[in-house]
Coordinates of N, CA and C in Angstrom, one line a residue:
M117 N 92.0 62.6 183.8 CA 90.8 61.6 183.4 C 91.2 61.4 181.7
K118 N 92.1 62.3 181.2 CA 92.3 62.5 179.9 C 93.2 60.8 179.7
M119 N 94.2 61.3 180.5 CA 95.4 60.2 180.4 C 94.7 58.8 180.7
M120 N 93.7 58.6 181.5 CA 93.1 57.3 181.4 C 92.4 56.6 180.3
A121 N 91.6 57.7 179.6 CA 91.0 57.4 178.6 C 92.3 56.9 177.2
I122 N 93.3 57.5 177.0 CA 94.3 57.1 176.3 C 94.6 56.2 176.5
L123 N 95.0 55.8 177.6 CA 95.5 54.4 178.2 C 94.5 53.3 177.7
L124 N 93.2 53.7 178.0 CA 92.2 52.6 177.7 C 92.1 52.4 176.2
I125 N 92.1 53.3 175.6 CA 92.4 53.3 174.2 C 93.4 52.6 173.5
I126 N 94.6 53.0 174.1 CA 95.9 51.9 173.6 C 95.9 50.8 174.2
A127 N 95.4 50.2 175.4 CA 94.9 48.8 175.9 C 93.9 48.0 175.0
L128 N 93.1 48.6 174.2 CA 92.2 48.2 173.5 C 92.8 47.8 172.1
A129 N 93.5 48.6 171.9 CA 94.2 48.7 170.5 C 95.4 47.4 170.7
V130 N 95.9 47.5 171.7 CA 96.9 46.4 171.8 C 96.5 44.7 171.7
S131 N 95.2 44.8 172.6 CA 94.5 43.5 172.9 C 93.9 42.7 171.8
P132 N 94.5 41.5 171.7 CA 93.7 41.0 170.2 C 92.1 40.9 170.6
T133 N 91.8 40.6 169.3 CA 90.2 40.7 169.5 C 90.0 39.3 169.2
L134 N 88.8 38.9 169.7 CA 88.3 37.4 170.0 C 86.9 37.4 169.0
H135 N 87.4 36.9 168.1 CA 86.3 36.5 167.1 C 85.8 35.0 167.2
P136 N 84.5 34.5 167.0 CA 84.3 33.1 167.1 C 85.0 32.0 166.4
Q137 N 85.6 32.8 165.0 CA 86.2 31.8 164.4 C 87.7 31.8 165.3
D138 N 88.2 32.4 166.0 CA 89.5 32.0 166.8 C 89.1 31.5 167.8
D139 N 88.0 31.3 168.5 CA 87.8 30.1 169.5 C 87.7 28.9 168.7
A140 N 87.0 28.8 167.6 CA 87.2 27.4 167.1 C 88.6 27.0 166.6
R141 N 89.3 27.9 166.4 CA 90.7 27.6 165.8 C 91.6 27.3 167.3
Q142 N 91.1 27.8 167.9 CA 91.9 27.6 169.4 C 91.6 26.1 169.8
A143 N 90.2 26.0 169.7 CA 89.6 24.6 169.9 C 90.4 23.4 169.1
L144 N 90.6 23.5 168.2 CA 91.3 22.7 166.8 C 92.7 22.4 167.3
K145 N 93.3 23.9 167.5 CA 94.9 23.4 167.8 C 94.8 22.9 169.2
S146 N 94.1 22.8 170.3 CA 93.9 22.4 171.5 C 93.8 20.8 171.1
A147 N 92.8 20.4 170.2 CA 92.4 18.9 170.2 C 93.7 18.5 169.2
C148 N 94.3 19.0 168.3 CA 95.4 18.7 167.8 C 96.6 18.4 168.7
M149 N 96.7 19.1 169.8 CA 97.9 19.3 170.6 C 97.7 17.8 171.6
E150 N 96.5 17.7 172.0 CA 96.1 16.7 172.8 C 96.4 14.9 172.2
A151 N 95.8 15.1 170.7 CA 96.2 13.8 170.2 C 97.5 13.6 169.7
C152 N 98.2 14.7 169.9 CA 99.9 14.6 169.7 C 100.7 14.0 170.8
M153 N 100.0 14.2 172.0 CA 100.4 14.4 173.6 C 100.0 13.1 173.9
L154 N 99.0 11.9 173.5 CA 98.7 10.9 173.9 C 99.4 9.6 173.4
E155 N 99.5 8.9 174.5 CA 100.2 7.5 174.2 C 100.1 7.0 172.7
R156 N 101.0 6.6 172.3 CA 100.7 6.1 170.8 C 100.5 4.4 171.2
P157 N 99.7 3.9 170.8 CA 99.7 2.6 171.0 C 101.0 1.3 170.7
N158 N 101.1 0.7 171.1 CA 102.3 -0.4 171.1 C 102.6 -0.5 169.7
V159 N 103.8 -0.1 169.2 CA 103.9 -0.2 167.5 C 104.4 -1.5 167.3
D160 N 104.9 -2.7 168.1 CA 105.1 -4.1 167.9 C 103.6 -4.7 167.6
L161 N 102.4 -4.2 168.6 CA 101.2 -5.2 168.5 C 100.6 -4.1 167.2
Q162 N 100.8 -3.2 166.8 CA 100.2 -2.8 165.5 C 100.6 -3.5 164.5
R163 N 101.9 -3.5 164.5 CA 102.7 -4.3 163.3 C 102.3 -5.7 162.8
Q164 N 102.1 -6.6 164.1 CA 101.7 -7.5 164.2 C 100.2 -7.9 163.6
E165 N 99.3 -6.8 164.2 CA 98.0 -6.8 163.6 C 98.2 -6.9 162.0
V166 N 98.6 -6.1 161.3 CA 98.9 -5.9 160.2 C 99.4 -7.0 159.2
V167 N 100.6 -7.8 159.9 CA 101.1 -8.9 159.4 C 100.2 -10.2 159.2
A168 N 99.2 -10.2 160.3 CA 97.9 -11.1 160.7 C 97.0 -10.7 159.6
L169 N 96.7 -9.5 159.3 CA 95.5 -9.0 158.1 C 96.2 -9.5 156.6
E170 N 97.6 -9.5 156.6 CA 98.4 -9.7 155.4 C 98.1 -11.1 155.2
K171 N 98.3 -11.8 155.9 CA 97.9 -13.6 156.1 C 96.3 -13.9 155.8
E172 N 96.0 -13.4 156.7 CA 94.3 -13.5 156.5 C 93.7 -13.3 155.1
T173 N 94.5 -12.1 154.4 CA 93.6 -11.8 153.1 C 94.4 -13.0 152.2
A174 N 95.5 -13.5 152.6 CA 95.9 -14.8 151.4 C 95.0 -15.7 151.8
R175 N 94.9 -16.1 152.8 CA 93.7 -17.3 153.5 C 92.3 -16.7 152.7
A176 N 91.8 -15.6 152.9 CA 90.5 -15.3 152.3 C 90.7 -15.3 150.5
V177 N 91.8 -15.2 150.0 CA 91.8 -15.6 148.6 C 91.9 -16.6 148.3
L178 N 92.3 -17.7 149.1 CA 92.4 -19.2 148.9 C 91.0 -19.7 149.1
L179 N 90.5 -19.0 150.1 CA 88.7 -19.7 150.3 C 87.8 -18.9 149.3
G180 N 88.1 -17.8 148.9 CA 87.0 -16.6 148.1 C 86.3 -16.4 149.2
D181 N 86.9 -15.8 149.9 CA 85.8 -15.5 151.5 C 85.6 -14.0 151.2
A182 N 84.7 -13.4 150.6 CA 84.3 -12.3 150.4 C 83.8 -11.4 151.6
T183 N 83.3 -11.9 152.7 CA 82.9 -11.4 153.6 C 84.3 -10.9 154.4
F184 N 85.5 -11.3 154.4 CA 86.8 -10.9 154.9 C 87.1 -9.4 154.2
F185 N 86.6 -9.5 152.8 CA 87.2 -8.2 152.1 C 86.2 -7.3 151.9
R186 N 85.1 -7.6 152.3 CA 83.8 -6.5 152.8 C 84.2 -5.6 154.3
R187 N 84.8 -7.1 155.3 CA 85.1 -5.9 156.3 C 86.1 -5.2 156.3
V188 N 87.3 -6.1 155.7 CA 88.8 -5.0 155.8 C 89.0 -4.1 155.0
Y189 N 88.2 -4.3 153.9 CA 88.7 -3.1 152.6 C 87.9 -2.2 152.7
S190 N 88.3 -1.1 152.6 CA 87.5 0.1 152.8 C 86.2 0.2 151.6
D191 N 85.4 0.9 151.9 CA 84.2 1.1 151.0 C 85.0 1.9 149.6
D192 N 85.9 2.8 150.0 CA 86.5 3.5 148.7 C 87.9 3.1 148.1
F193 N 88.1 1.2 148.5 CA 89.2 1.1 148.2 C 89.3 1.0 146.4
S194 N 90.6 1.2 145.9 CA 91.2 1.2 145.0 C 92.4 0.4 144.8
G195 N 92.6 -0.4 143.8 CA 93.8 -0.9 143.5 C 94.0 -1.2 142.2
V196 N 95.1 -2.0 141.7 CA 95.7 -2.3 140.5 C 96.3 -4.0 140.9
L197 N 95.7 -4.6 139.9 CA 95.9 -6.0 139.6 C 97.3 -6.2 139.1
S198 N 98.0 -7.6 139.2 CA 99.1 -7.9 138.7 C 99.1 -7.8 137.1
R199 N 97.7 -7.9 136.6 CA 97.9 -7.5 135.2 C 97.5 -6.2 134.6
G200 N 97.5 -5.4 135.7 CA 97.7 -3.9 135.3 C 96.0 -3.4 135.6
E201 N 95.1 -4.2 135.8 CA 93.6 -4.0 135.8 C 93.6 -2.9 137.1
I202 N 92.9 -1.9 136.9 CA 92.4 -1.0 138.0 C 91.1 -1.7 138.6
V203 N 90.6 -1.6 140.1 CA 89.7 -2.2 140.3 C 89.2 -1.7 142.0
D204 N 88.1 -1.9 141.8 CA 87.6 -1.1 143.4 C 87.2 -2.3 144.1
K205 N 86.4 -2.5 145.1 CA 86.2 -3.1 146.3 C 85.5 -4.2 145.7
N206 N 84.4 -3.9 145.0 CA 83.8 -5.1 144.2 C 84.2 -5.9 143.1
S207 N 84.9 -5.0 142.6 CA 85.4 -5.6 141.1 C 86.5 -6.8 141.6
F208 N 87.2 -6.1 143.1 CA 88.2 -7.1 143.4 C 87.8 -8.4 144.1
I209 N 86.6 -8.1 145.0 CA 85.9 -9.3 145.2 C 85.5 -10.2 144.1
A210 N 85.1 -9.7 143.2 CA 84.8 -10.8 142.0 C 85.9 -11.4 141.5
A211 N 87.2 -10.6 141.2 CA 88.3 -11.3 140.7 C 88.9 -12.2 141.8
V212 N 88.4 -12.2 143.0 CA 88.9 -13.3 144.1 C 88.1 -14.4 143.7
Q213 N 86.7 -14.3 143.5 CA 85.8 -15.1 143.3 C 85.7 -15.9 142.1
A214 N 86.4 -15.4 141.3 CA 86.4 -16.3 139.6 C 86.1 -17.2 139.6
P215 N 85.1 -17.9 138.9 CA 84.8 -19.3 138.6 C 85.7 -19.8 137.8
D216 N 86.7 -19.4 137.3 CA 87.7 -20.4 136.2 C 88.7 -20.8 137.0
I217 N 89.2 -20.2 138.4 CA 90.1 -20.5 138.9 C 89.9 -21.2 140.5
K218 N 90.6 -22.2 140.8 CA 90.4 -23.1 142.0 C 91.7 -23.0 142.5
Y219 N 92.0 -22.3 143.5 CA 93.2 -22.4 144.2 C 93.5 -23.7 145.2
E220 N 95.0 -24.1 145.0 CA 95.3 -25.2 146.0 C 96.0 -24.7 146.8
S221 N 96.7 -23.9 146.9 CA 97.6 -22.8 148.0 C 97.5 -21.5 147.6
F222 N 97.3 -20.9 148.7 CA 97.7 -19.4 148.6 C 98.2 -18.7 150.0
T223 N 99.5 -18.2 149.6 CA 100.3 -18.0 151.1 C 100.9 -16.6 150.8
A224 N 100.6 -16.0 152.0 CA 101.3 -14.3 151.9 C 102.8 -14.6 152.8
S225 N 104.2 -14.6 152.1 CA 105.3 -14.5 153.3 C 106.3 -13.2 152.8
D226 N 107.2 -13.4 153.6 CA 108.1 -12.3 153.6 C 107.4 -10.5 153.7
V227 N 106.6 -10.8 154.8 CA 105.5 -9.8 155.0 C 106.5 -8.6 156.0
K228 N 106.6 -7.4 155.4 CA 107.2 -6.1 156.0 C 106.5 -5.1 156.1
V229 N 106.3 -4.4 157.5 CA 105.1 -3.3 157.5 C 105.9 -2.3 158.1
R230 N 105.2 -1.0 157.5 CA 106.0 0.4 158.0 C 104.9 0.9 158.6
L231 N 105.2 1.9 159.8 CA 103.7 2.4 160.1 C 104.3 3.8 160.2
Y232 N 103.1 4.7 160.2 CA 103.2 6.1 160.1 C 102.3 6.7 160.7
R233 N 102.2 6.8 161.9 CA 101.1 7.5 162.9 C 99.5 6.5 162.5
D234 N 98.5 6.9 161.6 CA 97.3 5.8 161.7 C 97.4 5.4 160.1
V235 N 98.6 5.3 159.4 CA 98.8 4.6 158.2 C 99.8 3.6 158.3
A236 N 99.5 2.5 157.8 CA 100.3 1.1 157.9 C 100.8 1.2 156.0
V237 N 101.9 0.5 156.0 CA 102.3 0.1 154.5 C 102.8 -1.4 154.6
A238 N 102.2 -2.1 154.0 CA 102.7 -3.6 154.2 C 103.0 -4.0 152.7
T239 N 104.1 -4.5 153.0 CA 104.9 -5.4 151.3 C 104.8 -6.8 151.7
S240 N 104.5 -7.8 150.8 CA 104.9 -9.2 151.1 C 104.7 -9.7 149.6
T241 N 105.0 -11.1 149.5 CA 105.3 -12.3 148.3 C 104.0 -12.7 148.5
W242 N 103.5 -12.8 147.6 CA 101.8 -13.7 147.6 C 102.5 -15.1 146.8
S243 N 102.5 -16.2 147.1 CA 102.6 -17.5 146.4 C 101.3 -18.3 146.2
M244 N 101.0 -18.5 144.8 CA 100.1 -19.6 144.7 C 100.0 -20.9 143.7
R245 N 99.5 -21.6 144.0 CA 99.5 -22.7 142.8 C 97.8 -22.7 142.8
A246 N 97.3 -23.1 141.5 CA 96.1 -23.0 141.2 C 96.0 -24.1 139.8
V247 N 94.5 -24.3 139.9 CA 94.1 -24.8 138.2 C 93.4 -23.8 137.4
L248 N 94.0 -23.0 136.3 CA 93.3 -21.8 135.8 C 92.6 -22.6 134.6
K249 N 91.5 -22.4 134.2 CA 90.7 -22.9 133.2 C 91.3 -24.5 133.0
G250 N 91.6 -25.0 133.6 CA 91.9 -26.5 133.5 C 93.6 -26.6 133.3
Q251 N 94.5 -25.7 133.6 CA 95.5 -25.5 133.5 C 96.4 -25.4 135.0
Q252 N 97.5 -26.5 135.1 CA 98.3 -26.0 136.5 C 98.8 -25.1 136.1
V253 N 98.8 -23.9 137.3 CA 99.4 -22.6 137.2 C 100.2 -22.5 138.7
A254 N 101.7 -21.9 139.2 CA 102.0 -21.5 139.9 C 102.8 -20.2 139.7
S255 N 102.4 -19.0 140.8 CA 103.0 -17.8 140.6 C 103.4 -17.5 141.7
Q256 N 104.2 -16.4 141.4 CA 104.5 -15.3 142.7 C 104.3 -13.9 142.6
M257 N 103.7 -13.1 143.5 CA 103.6 -11.5 143.1 C 103.9 -10.9 144.4
R258 N 104.6 -9.8 144.0 CA 105.1 -8.6 145.0 C 103.6 -7.9 145.5
V259 N 103.5 -7.8 146.5 CA 102.3 -6.7 147.0 C 102.2 -5.9 147.7
M260 N 101.8 -4.7 147.9 CA 101.7 -3.7 148.8 C 100.2 -3.3 148.9
H261 N 100.0 -2.9 150.1 CA 98.7 -2.5 150.8 C 99.0 -1.3 151.7
V262 N 98.1 -0.3 151.6 CA 98.2 0.8 152.5 C 96.9 0.7 153.3
Y263 N 97.0 0.6 154.7 CA 96.1 0.7 155.5 C 95.7 1.9 156.4
I264 N 94.6 2.0 156.5 CA 94.2 3.1 157.3 C 94.0 3.0 158.9
Y265 N 94.1 3.3 159.7 CA 93.6 3.2 161.3 C 92.6 3.8 161.5
T266 N 91.5 3.3 161.6 CA 90.2 3.9 162.0 C 89.4 3.5 163.3
S267 N 88.2 3.9 163.7 CA 88.1 3.2 165.1 C 87.6 1.9 165.0
G268 N 87.5 1.2 163.6 CA 87.0 -0.1 163.4 C 88.1 -0.7 163.2
G269 N 89.5 -0.5 163.6 CA 90.6 -1.1 163.1 C 91.3 -0.6 161.7
Y270 N 92.2 -1.4 161.0 CA 92.7 -1.0 160.0 C 92.1 -1.8 158.8
H271 N 91.9 -0.7 157.8 CA 91.3 -1.1 156.8 C 92.3 -0.7 155.4
V272 N 92.1 -1.8 154.6 CA 92.9 -1.7 153.2 C 92.4 -0.5 152.2
V273 N 92.9 0.5 152.0 CA 92.6 2.0 151.0 C 93.3 1.5 149.7
T274 N 94.1 0.7 149.1 CA 94.9 0.8 148.7 C 95.6 -0.3 148.7
G275 N 96.0 -0.9 147.0 CA 97.0 -2.1 146.8 C 97.4 -2.1 145.6
Q276 N 98.5 -2.7 145.2 CA 98.9 -3.0 143.8 C 99.7 -4.3 143.9
A277 N 99.5 -5.1 143.3 CA 100.2 -6.3 142.9 C 101.0 -6.5 141.7
T278 N 102.2 -7.0 141.8 CA 103.5 -7.2 140.7 C 103.6 -8.6 140.5
L279 N 103.2 -9.3 139.1 CA 103.6 -10.2 139.0 C 105.2 -10.8 138.9
L280 N 105.7 -11.8 139.3 CA 106.9 -12.1 139.4 C 107.3 -12.9 138.4
P281 N 108.2 -12.8 137.6 CA 108.8 -14.1 136.2 C 108.5 -15.4 137.0
P282 N 108.3 -16.4 136.5 CA 107.8 -16.6 134.9 C 106.2 -16.1 135.2
Y283 N 106.0 -15.4 134.2 CA 104.7 -14.6 133.9 C 103.4 -16.0 133.4
H284 N 102.4 -15.8 134.3 CA 101.2 -16.6 134.1 C 99.9 -15.6 134.0
D285 N 99.0 -15.9 133.2 CA 97.8 -15.1 133.3 C 97.3 -15.9 134.6
Q286 N 96.5 -14.8 135.2 CA 95.4 -15.3 136.5 C 94.8 -14.2 136.9
P287 N 93.4 -14.0 137.8 CA 92.4 -13.2 137.7 C 93.1 -12.1 138.6
L288 N 94.1 -12.3 139.7 CA 94.6 -11.3 140.6 C 95.8 -10.7 139.9

């Protein structure tokens, strides 16, 4: 009897104790493992989607389409314009809709996309011709956007534009 009591005490001492937090931790671990084991979406389709969004972005700038930016740019978007100004979603939309510039053309080319799980980094060249304060201007910018994939699709969370020479003032 004494021997059984000793074995029971040893068994209880050696066995792991279960706490509610251990159950939660195990559930998180299991969910993480399941997510890792799921088949990932087609990488080429993801890349094509981001390339299409980059080209749509250029078209939305050309048309001053605030609806596009409200849909695709995240609410916590933060970016840097080509002249170094830091903008949020609303101030970016205001820059796109600036009344003192009328775009004649605005295109995105040389779009490259790198994918990292639920993050996409897109770089491209924006080329534009416009009338700014009555003056004809043409310029190019190198642009980088970071997208996060959510249940609602890709959303831009940050971006930066760098003006390429020759330099001209412009709203973006």
